[in-house]
Tab-separated table of C-alpha atoms in Angstrom:
chain	number	residue	atom	x	y	z
A	1	MET	CA	79.452	-84.885	42.503
A	2	LEU	CA	79.627	-81.798	44.707
A	3	ARG	CA	82.703	-79.634	44.408
A	4	LEU	CA	83.975	-77.290	47.080
A	5	HIS	CA	86.367	-74.552	45.939
A	6	ARG	CA	88.912	-72.419	47.829
A	7	PRO	CA	87.996	-72.772	51.523
A	8	LEU	CA	90.915	-73.340	53.902
A	9	PHE	CA	88.955	-75.970	55.726
A	10	LEU	CA	86.236	-78.167	54.253
A	11	ILE	CA	83.348	-78.756	56.613
A	12	LEU	CA	80.591	-81.218	55.802
A	13	THR	CA	77.347	-81.031	57.707
A	14	MET	CA	74.299	-83.230	57.872
A	15	THR	CA	70.978	-81.538	57.237
A	16	LEU	CA	67.405	-82.370	56.380
A	17	VAL	CA	66.160	-81.265	52.955
A	18	ALA	CA	62.394	-81.105	52.576
A	19	ALA	CA	61.913	-83.530	55.463
A	20	SER	CA	64.078	-86.188	53.809
A	21	ALA	CA	67.291	-87.446	55.298
A	22	VAL	CA	69.685	-86.264	52.584
A	23	LEU	CA	73.386	-85.575	52.671
A	24	VAL	CA	74.027	-82.023	51.534
A	25	ALA	CA	77.490	-80.504	51.255
A	26	ALA	CA	78.208	-77.405	53.294
A	27	ARG	CA	78.228	-74.261	51.225
A	28	PRO	CA	81.230	-73.572	49.071
A	29	SER	CA	82.515	-70.023	48.793
A	30	GLN	CA	79.700	-67.523	48.419
A	31	ALA	CA	81.352	-65.057	46.028
A	32	ALA	CA	83.131	-65.365	42.706
A	33	PRO	CA	85.898	-67.986	42.724
A	34	THR	CA	89.520	-66.982	42.242
A	35	ALA	CA	89.399	-68.638	38.826
A	36	PHE	CA	86.244	-69.561	36.946
A	37	GLN	CA	85.723	-73.143	35.824
A	38	HIS	CA	85.291	-73.499	32.051
A	39	PRO	CA	83.135	-74.594	30.392
A	40	GLY	CA	80.823	-73.662	33.215
A	41	VAL	CA	77.710	-71.828	32.029
A	42	LEU	CA	74.771	-74.130	32.833
A	43	VAL	CA	76.778	-77.212	31.805
A	44	ASP	CA	80.334	-78.257	32.571
A	45	LYS	CA	82.707	-80.604	30.783
A	46	ALA	CA	81.778	-83.677	32.839
A	47	GLN	CA	78.101	-83.186	32.044
A	48	LEU	CA	78.847	-82.648	28.365
A	49	ASP	CA	81.005	-85.761	28.260
A	50	PHE	CA	78.250	-87.821	29.899
A	51	ALA	CA	75.643	-86.529	27.452
A	52	ARG	CA	77.941	-87.307	24.525
A	53	GLN	CA	78.675	-90.787	25.867
A	54	GLN	CA	74.953	-91.492	26.232
A	55	VAL	CA	74.147	-90.327	22.730
A	56	LEU	CA	76.948	-92.303	21.123
A	57	ALA	CA	75.827	-95.396	23.048
A	58	GLY	CA	72.219	-94.898	21.972
A	59	ALA	CA	71.166	-94.618	25.627
A	60	GLN	CA	67.931	-92.979	26.693
A	61	PRO	CA	66.645	-90.412	27.302
A	62	GLN	CA	69.642	-88.620	25.749
A	63	LYS	CA	69.408	-90.333	22.366
A	64	ALA	CA	65.784	-89.284	21.853
A	65	ALA	CA	66.655	-85.772	23.058
A	66	TYR	CA	69.587	-85.577	20.646
A	67	ASP	CA	67.439	-86.818	17.747
A	68	ALA	CA	64.832	-84.145	18.516
A	69	MET	CA	67.519	-81.471	18.623
A	70	LYS	CA	69.100	-82.688	15.386
A	71	ALA	CA	65.720	-82.636	13.632
A	72	SER	CA	64.886	-79.096	14.738
A	73	SER	CA	65.186	-76.057	12.495
A	74	TYR	CA	67.818	-74.672	14.866
A	75	ALA	CA	70.185	-77.501	13.885
A	76	ALA	CA	70.193	-76.982	10.126
A	77	LEU	CA	73.634	-76.336	8.667
A	78	SER	CA	71.844	-74.037	6.211
A	79	TYR	CA	70.572	-71.899	9.111
A	80	THR	CA	70.902	-68.197	8.238
A	81	PRO	CA	71.112	-65.604	11.036
A	82	LYS	CA	69.163	-62.354	10.789
A	83	PRO	CA	71.132	-59.769	12.777
A	84	ARG	CA	70.281	-56.098	13.022
A	85	ALA	CA	71.786	-53.056	14.688
A	86	ILE	CA	68.747	-52.165	16.815
A	87	VAL	CA	66.397	-54.782	18.218
A	88	GLU	CA	63.112	-53.117	19.146
A	89	CYS	CA	60.730	-55.084	21.355
A	90	GLY	CA	57.564	-53.702	22.896
A	91	SER	CA	55.250	-55.460	25.326
A	92	SER	CA	54.647	-59.070	24.233
A	93	SER	CA	57.241	-58.396	21.510
A	94	ASN	CA	54.957	-55.920	19.764
A	95	PRO	CA	56.516	-54.346	17.813
A	96	ASN	CA	58.712	-57.287	16.925
A	97	ASN	CA	61.654	-55.730	15.129
A	98	GLY	CA	64.251	-58.461	15.394
A	99	CYS	CA	62.994	-59.889	18.700
A	100	SER	CA	62.120	-63.417	17.602
A	101	ASP	CA	65.030	-63.397	15.137
A	102	GLU	CA	67.521	-62.642	17.892
A	103	ARG	CA	66.083	-65.230	20.275
A	104	ASP	CA	66.033	-67.877	17.564
A	105	ASP	CA	69.558	-67.080	16.439
A	106	ALA	CA	70.866	-67.323	20.009
A	107	LEU	CA	69.139	-70.685	20.455
A	108	ALA	CA	70.527	-71.842	17.113
A	109	ALA	CA	74.057	-70.848	18.132
A	110	TYR	CA	73.712	-72.869	21.347
A	111	THR	CA	72.196	-75.802	19.435
A	112	HIS	CA	75.124	-75.876	16.999
A	113	ALA	CA	77.608	-75.604	19.868
A	114	LEU	CA	76.042	-78.691	21.475
A	115	LEU	CA	76.029	-80.516	18.154
A	116	TRP	CA	79.703	-79.688	17.726
A	117	TYR	CA	80.539	-81.105	21.132
A	118	ILE	CA	78.661	-84.336	20.605
A	119	THR	CA	79.591	-85.014	16.964
A	120	ARG	CA	83.011	-83.310	16.749
A	121	ASP	CA	81.901	-82.189	13.282
A	122	ASP	CA	83.628	-78.847	12.652
A	123	ARG	CA	80.740	-77.657	10.528
A	124	TYR	CA	78.607	-77.193	13.621
A	125	ALA	CA	81.257	-75.182	15.430
A	126	LYS	CA	81.663	-73.005	12.355
A	127	LYS	CA	77.918	-72.447	12.143
A	128	ALA	CA	77.715	-71.448	15.809
A	129	ILE	CA	80.575	-69.008	15.243
A	130	GLN	CA	78.952	-67.666	12.071
A	131	ILE	CA	75.751	-66.864	13.969
A	132	MET	CA	77.573	-65.198	16.853
A	133	ASP	CA	79.838	-63.248	14.512
A	134	ALA	CA	76.864	-62.013	12.487
A	135	TRP	CA	75.336	-60.415	15.560
A	136	SER	CA	78.560	-59.039	17.027
A	137	ALA	CA	79.273	-57.301	13.734
A	138	VAL	CA	76.155	-55.121	13.847
A	139	LEU	CA	74.228	-55.107	17.145
A	140	LYS	CA	74.231	-51.776	18.991
A	141	ASP	CA	71.200	-51.713	21.280
A	142	HIS	CA	67.876	-53.122	22.473
A	143	THR	CA	65.012	-50.626	22.685
A	144	ASN	CA	61.367	-50.220	23.738
A	145	SER	CA	59.648	-51.572	26.852
A	146	ASN	CA	60.682	-55.227	26.586
A	147	ALA	CA	64.364	-54.448	26.010
A	148	PRO	CA	65.606	-55.813	29.392
A	149	LEU	CA	63.684	-59.078	29.050
A	150	GLN	CA	64.661	-59.508	25.397
A	151	THR	CA	68.289	-58.967	26.342
A	152	GLY	CA	67.934	-61.604	29.050
A	153	TRP	CA	66.360	-64.177	26.759
A	154	SER	CA	68.989	-63.808	24.060
A	155	GLY	CA	71.935	-63.165	26.359
A	156	ALA	CA	71.321	-66.383	28.271
A	157	SER	CA	71.563	-68.512	25.119
A	158	PHE	CA	74.408	-66.535	23.553
A	159	SER	CA	76.535	-66.829	26.695
A	160	ARG	CA	76.086	-70.625	26.728
A	161	ALA	CA	76.954	-70.900	23.049
A	162	GLY	CA	79.987	-68.673	23.423
A	163	GLU	CA	81.201	-70.548	26.478
A	164	LEU	CA	81.093	-73.922	24.726
A	165	ILE	CA	82.847	-72.733	21.595
A	166	LYS	CA	85.445	-70.669	23.459
A	167	HIS	CA	86.493	-73.515	25.729
A	168	THR	CA	86.051	-76.626	23.564
A	169	ASN	CA	86.964	-75.574	20.030
A	170	GLY	CA	90.712	-75.092	20.331
A	171	GLY	CA	90.579	-71.297	20.153
A	172	GLN	CA	89.509	-71.258	16.478
A	173	TRP	CA	87.349	-68.151	16.691
A	174	ALA	CA	88.916	-65.089	15.064
A	175	GLN	CA	86.187	-62.616	16.084
A	176	ARG	CA	85.767	-63.851	19.638
A	177	GLY	CA	86.928	-60.532	21.055
A	178	ARG	CA	84.206	-58.716	19.150
A	179	PHE	CA	81.572	-61.104	20.515
A	180	GLU	CA	82.920	-60.599	24.036
A	181	LYS	CA	82.689	-56.840	23.554
A	182	MET	CA	79.066	-57.164	22.433
A	183	LEU	CA	78.132	-59.121	25.559
A	184	ARG	CA	80.057	-56.705	27.776
A	185	ASP	CA	78.827	-53.453	26.231
A	186	VAL	CA	75.359	-54.233	24.839
A	187	TYR	CA	73.960	-57.097	26.934
A	188	LEU	CA	75.454	-56.906	30.413
A	189	PRO	CA	74.536	-53.257	31.172
A	190	GLU	CA	70.899	-54.031	30.334
A	191	VAL	CA	70.566	-57.042	32.640
A	192	ARG	CA	73.032	-56.676	35.508
A	193	ASN	CA	71.030	-54.367	37.807
A	194	GLY	CA	67.753	-56.251	37.853
A	195	ALA	CA	64.205	-55.369	36.873
A	196	GLY	CA	62.872	-53.545	39.918
A	197	CYS	CA	59.135	-54.103	40.413
A	198	LYS	CA	58.475	-55.914	37.150
A	199	ASN	CA	57.095	-59.445	37.416
A	200	GLY	CA	59.752	-61.732	38.809
A	201	ASN	CA	60.366	-63.805	35.693
A	202	TRP	CA	61.923	-60.670	34.170
A	203	GLU	CA	64.587	-60.284	36.815
A	204	LEU	CA	65.363	-63.991	37.064
A	205	ILE	CA	65.765	-64.313	33.287
A	206	MET	CA	67.942	-61.203	33.232
A	207	THR	CA	70.053	-62.662	36.057
A	208	ASP	CA	70.336	-65.951	34.176
A	209	ALA	CA	71.896	-64.002	31.312
A	210	ALA	CA	74.005	-61.855	33.627
A	211	ILE	CA	75.654	-64.768	35.429
A	212	GLY	CA	76.303	-66.599	32.150
A	213	ILE	CA	77.912	-63.527	30.645
A	214	ALA	CA	79.938	-62.972	33.827
A	215	VAL	CA	81.428	-66.469	33.653
A	216	PHE	CA	82.062	-66.222	29.916
A	217	LEU	CA	83.875	-62.892	30.410
A	218	ASP	CA	85.642	-63.964	33.633
A	219	ASP	CA	84.034	-60.930	35.256
A	220	HIS	CA	84.103	-61.401	39.034
A	221	ALA	CA	82.217	-58.218	39.857
A	222	ALA	CA	79.371	-59.083	37.489
A	223	PHE	CA	79.225	-62.609	38.932
A	224	ASP	CA	78.922	-61.297	42.484
A	225	LYS	CA	76.257	-58.813	41.382
A	226	ALA	CA	74.219	-61.624	39.828
A	227	LEU	CA	74.423	-63.620	43.061
A	228	SER	CA	73.196	-60.594	45.002
A	229	ILE	CA	70.251	-60.004	42.661
A	230	TRP	CA	69.251	-63.693	42.794
A	231	ARG	CA	69.415	-63.827	46.582
A	232	GLY	CA	67.255	-60.730	46.807
A	233	ARG	CA	64.700	-61.839	44.205
A	234	LEU	CA	64.032	-65.528	44.930
A	235	PRO	CA	62.368	-64.919	48.344
A	236	GLY	CA	60.243	-62.313	46.579
A	237	TYR	CA	59.221	-64.865	43.942
A	238	VAL	CA	58.603	-68.135	45.797
A	239	TYR	CA	56.894	-68.018	49.184
A	240	GLU	CA	57.772	-70.052	52.271
A	241	THR	CA	55.819	-69.839	55.521
A	242	THR	CA	59.058	-68.958	57.292
A	243	ASP	CA	58.905	-65.623	55.432
A	244	GLY	CA	56.047	-64.484	57.662
A	245	ALA	CA	52.357	-63.842	57.128
A	246	TYR	CA	52.892	-62.657	53.567
A	247	PRO	CA	55.746	-62.719	51.027
A	248	LYS	CA	58.823	-60.563	51.116
A	249	ALA	CA	59.380	-57.799	48.610
A	250	PRO	CA	62.273	-58.349	46.183
A	251	SER	CA	65.371	-56.399	47.158
A	252	THR	CA	65.152	-54.386	43.926
A	253	CYS	CA	61.516	-53.438	44.603
A	254	SER	CA	61.520	-51.650	47.946
A	255	SER	CA	58.330	-49.716	47.127
A	256	LYS	CA	56.250	-52.833	47.840
A	257	ASP	CA	56.303	-52.425	51.617
A	258	THR	CA	52.712	-53.090	52.755
A	259	ARG	CA	50.580	-56.232	52.762
A	260	ASP	CA	48.069	-54.728	50.319
A	261	GLU	CA	50.847	-53.799	47.902
A	262	ILE	CA	52.287	-57.307	48.120
A	263	ILE	CA	48.889	-58.907	47.500
A	264	ASP	CA	48.413	-56.723	44.444
A	265	TYR	CA	51.901	-57.630	43.231
A	266	TRP	CA	51.075	-61.328	43.717
A	267	GLN	CA	48.196	-61.050	41.246
A	268	GLY	CA	45.579	-60.525	43.976
A	269	GLN	CA	46.354	-63.739	45.883
A	270	SER	CA	45.804	-63.129	49.608
A	271	THR	CA	46.451	-66.569	51.114
A	272	PHE	CA	49.948	-67.962	50.949
A	273	THR	CA	51.435	-71.423	51.200
A	274	ASN	CA	54.822	-73.030	50.586
A	275	GLY	CA	55.810	-72.957	46.917
A	276	LEU	CA	53.319	-70.363	45.713
A	277	ALA	CA	54.981	-68.041	43.223
A	278	GLN	CA	54.476	-64.360	42.560
A	279	GLU	CA	53.128	-65.166	39.079
A	280	THR	CA	51.136	-68.338	39.897
A	281	CYS	CA	47.817	-66.522	39.551
A	282	ARG	CA	48.982	-64.813	36.383
A	283	ASP	CA	49.731	-68.058	34.549
A	284	PHE	CA	51.998	-71.073	34.882
A	285	GLY	CA	53.898	-70.246	31.692
A	286	HIS	CA	55.529	-67.122	33.088
A	287	THR	CA	55.944	-68.904	36.424
A	288	GLY	CA	57.828	-71.716	34.698
A	289	TRP	CA	60.132	-69.136	33.126
A	290	GLY	CA	60.847	-67.632	36.529
A	291	LEU	CA	61.476	-70.990	38.194
A	292	THR	CA	63.746	-72.337	35.476
A	293	ALA	CA	65.709	-69.084	35.225
A	294	ALA	CA	66.262	-69.207	38.993
A	295	THR	CA	67.465	-72.787	38.624
A	296	HIS	CA	69.788	-71.902	35.747
A	297	VAL	CA	71.473	-69.298	37.951
A	298	ALA	CA	71.893	-71.868	40.717
A	299	GLU	CA	73.315	-74.434	38.278
A	300	THR	CA	75.862	-72.016	36.814
A	301	ALA	CA	76.844	-70.867	40.307
A	302	TYR	CA	77.190	-74.511	41.372
A	303	HIS	CA	79.705	-75.139	38.621
A	304	GLN	CA	81.655	-72.160	39.965
A	305	GLY	CA	81.685	-73.424	43.561
A	306	VAL	CA	78.799	-71.361	44.952
A	307	ASN	CA	75.985	-73.518	46.284
A	308	LEU	CA	72.838	-71.467	45.842
A	309	TYR	CA	71.001	-74.788	45.719
A	310	ALA	CA	71.824	-75.346	49.385
A	311	GLU	CA	70.811	-71.823	50.329
A	312	ALA	CA	67.353	-72.144	48.774
A	313	GLY	CA	66.710	-75.879	48.568
A	314	LYS	CA	63.307	-75.976	50.194
A	315	ARG	CA	62.111	-72.844	48.422
A	316	LEU	CA	63.064	-74.190	44.997
A	317	THR	CA	61.768	-77.725	45.489
A	318	ASP	CA	58.521	-76.465	47.021
A	319	GLY	CA	58.054	-74.115	44.081
A	320	TYR	CA	58.345	-76.920	41.572
A	321	TYR	CA	56.235	-79.314	43.651
A	322	PHE	CA	53.442	-76.751	44.053
A	323	HIS	CA	53.098	-76.258	40.310
A	324	THR	CA	53.869	-79.755	38.959
A	325	ARG	CA	51.318	-81.244	41.382
A	326	LEU	CA	48.615	-79.095	39.790
A	327	GLU	CA	49.938	-79.768	36.286
A	328	ASN	CA	49.716	-83.500	37.068
A	329	GLY	CA	46.003	-83.178	37.834
A	330	ALA	CA	45.604	-82.270	41.502
A	331	ALA	CA	42.480	-80.256	42.288
A	332	VAL	CA	42.927	-76.483	42.443
A	333	PRO	CA	42.031	-75.218	45.942
A	334	SER	CA	39.172	-72.727	46.030
A	335	ASN	CA	41.399	-70.182	47.767
A	336	LEU	CA	44.040	-70.312	45.010
A	337	CYS	CA	43.579	-67.814	42.193
A	338	GLY	CA	39.818	-67.878	42.658
A	339	GLY	CA	39.784	-71.642	42.101
A	340	THR	CA	41.161	-71.450	38.545
A	341	VAL	CA	44.738	-71.509	37.257
A	342	LYS	CA	46.193	-71.215	33.746
A	343	LYS	CA	48.409	-74.247	33.300
A	344	GLY	CA	51.323	-74.615	30.916
A	345	LEU	CA	54.459	-74.713	33.059
A	346	GLY	CA	56.604	-75.962	30.190
A	347	ALA	CA	59.556	-78.369	30.054
A	348	VAL	CA	61.398	-76.603	32.862
A	349	THR	CA	62.149	-79.300	35.439
A	350	GLU	CA	65.133	-81.333	34.172
A	351	VAL	CA	67.838	-79.204	35.806
A	352	VAL	CA	66.226	-78.913	39.227
A	353	TYR	CA	65.271	-82.585	39.331
A	354	ASN	CA	68.764	-83.598	38.329
A	355	HIS	CA	70.334	-81.644	41.167
A	356	TYR	CA	68.085	-82.516	44.075
A	357	HIS	CA	67.327	-86.103	43.089
A	358	ASN	CA	70.273	-87.367	41.040
A	359	ARG	CA	73.017	-85.507	42.892
A	360	LEU	CA	71.521	-85.462	46.377
A	361	GLY	CA	69.110	-88.379	46.448
A	362	GLN	CA	66.012	-86.402	47.407
A	363	GLN	CA	62.760	-88.109	46.453
A	364	MET	CA	60.689	-85.912	44.125
A	365	PRO	CA	58.075	-88.240	42.575
A	366	THR	CA	55.678	-85.470	41.553
A	367	THR	CA	58.358	-83.508	39.756
A	368	LEU	CA	59.690	-86.721	38.198
A	369	ALA	CA	56.291	-87.662	36.782
A	370	TYR	CA	55.969	-84.222	35.235
A	371	THR	CA	59.549	-84.292	33.916
A	372	GLU	CA	59.153	-87.653	32.220
A	373	ALA	CA	55.901	-86.531	30.617
A	374	LYS	CA	57.709	-83.577	29.017
A	375	ARG	CA	60.681	-85.508	27.622
A	376	PRO	CA	62.489	-84.847	25.464
A	377	ALA	CA	62.583	-81.161	26.422
A	378	GLY	CA	62.911	-78.901	23.392
A	379	ALA	CA	63.946	-75.275	22.910
A	380	ASN	CA	61.934	-72.198	23.848
A	381	TYR	CA	62.944	-68.548	24.267
A	382	PHE	CA	65.976	-69.050	26.577
A	383	PHE	CA	66.124	-72.725	27.541
A	384	ALA	CA	67.002	-75.601	25.265
A	385	TRP	CA	67.652	-79.337	25.116
A	386	GLU	CA	67.843	-79.878	28.885
A	387	THR	CA	66.903	-83.564	28.688
A	388	LEU	CA	70.047	-83.966	26.612
A	389	THR	CA	72.284	-81.981	28.953
A	390	HIS	CA	70.868	-82.765	32.399
A	391	ALA	CA	68.716	-85.911	32.499
A	392	ASN	CA	70.221	-88.399	34.994
A	393	ASN	CA	73.424	-86.379	34.828
A	394	ARG	CA	74.672	-86.076	38.411
A	395	ARG	CA	78.127	-84.871	37.423
């Protein structure tokens, strides 16, 4: 159900989305709401309640997704966090001084927060808190070349875990203020201003973390900054023919101001079509990260009354269609990446499919086929258990 917050007058318009006759609500407010909705980082209470109801009823696909989550190493009540004061991450996490530990611990905290919500077993809430407290007690900085991306990966999961525990566990978190300070002082400064001319998955992942942290901290300025970064990056990441003869430069990367520079930035691709991404000719794995991070930002904003989905509906759905069509077996055109692509998009489509199909009724058979083939979606770097939280969940 679409929610419109704060306007004096509510205006509903009829529009076409991707050539389908679909009812789409007019945009809600386009800046931070007067009061944030909690829980509201990637998932809200109605979605959590639906997921819990499905699991308890043994309904699919949530039950299989829950079972996979429960069986994962992230869900063990014996899970032991490995915090450190300085996390040093070079290119491709080499050196890896705490990089994978931090990412895994953040995913484990989120996993235990979800388990707490579904089971109401206090042990899971306590484990999530233990993991978050362990890091907030010691972490001071992220260093080396991958520091911004590492901060984005871990900050995205930590903000979701913190949001669930803070707003569903009755306030039983003695060191919450210390965790909030860590997100405010260590994570947010690293991710809030974007990644400049780095590959686009960097900036979108960083913005995913930034908007989650902003909601968790009730930080209106940080929320508005995340919206601005997203709006300036997405057109520089997914191409639409309405952009012109070649893609736009991201707003944080003004140095890319000629066609040749753009082609180089787009991995040497010189012909452009709807849905092509800046990293398509690099590989689909990084592209999937960029697309799902962009969608996470839109989902969190949606829960806060800002409809980024409506602003970029065709761009997002074209981006997923372009890549899932090839993942599903369509022939690679000779003028795309020299006729060869590196597949491996990942389980990144549940959230976008849920919004445009389940909430709005848009037909997306190609994305659906890919989504069902990847169920139940697991946990990886900064996204986790999205079949559980978003499959068929139009709330």
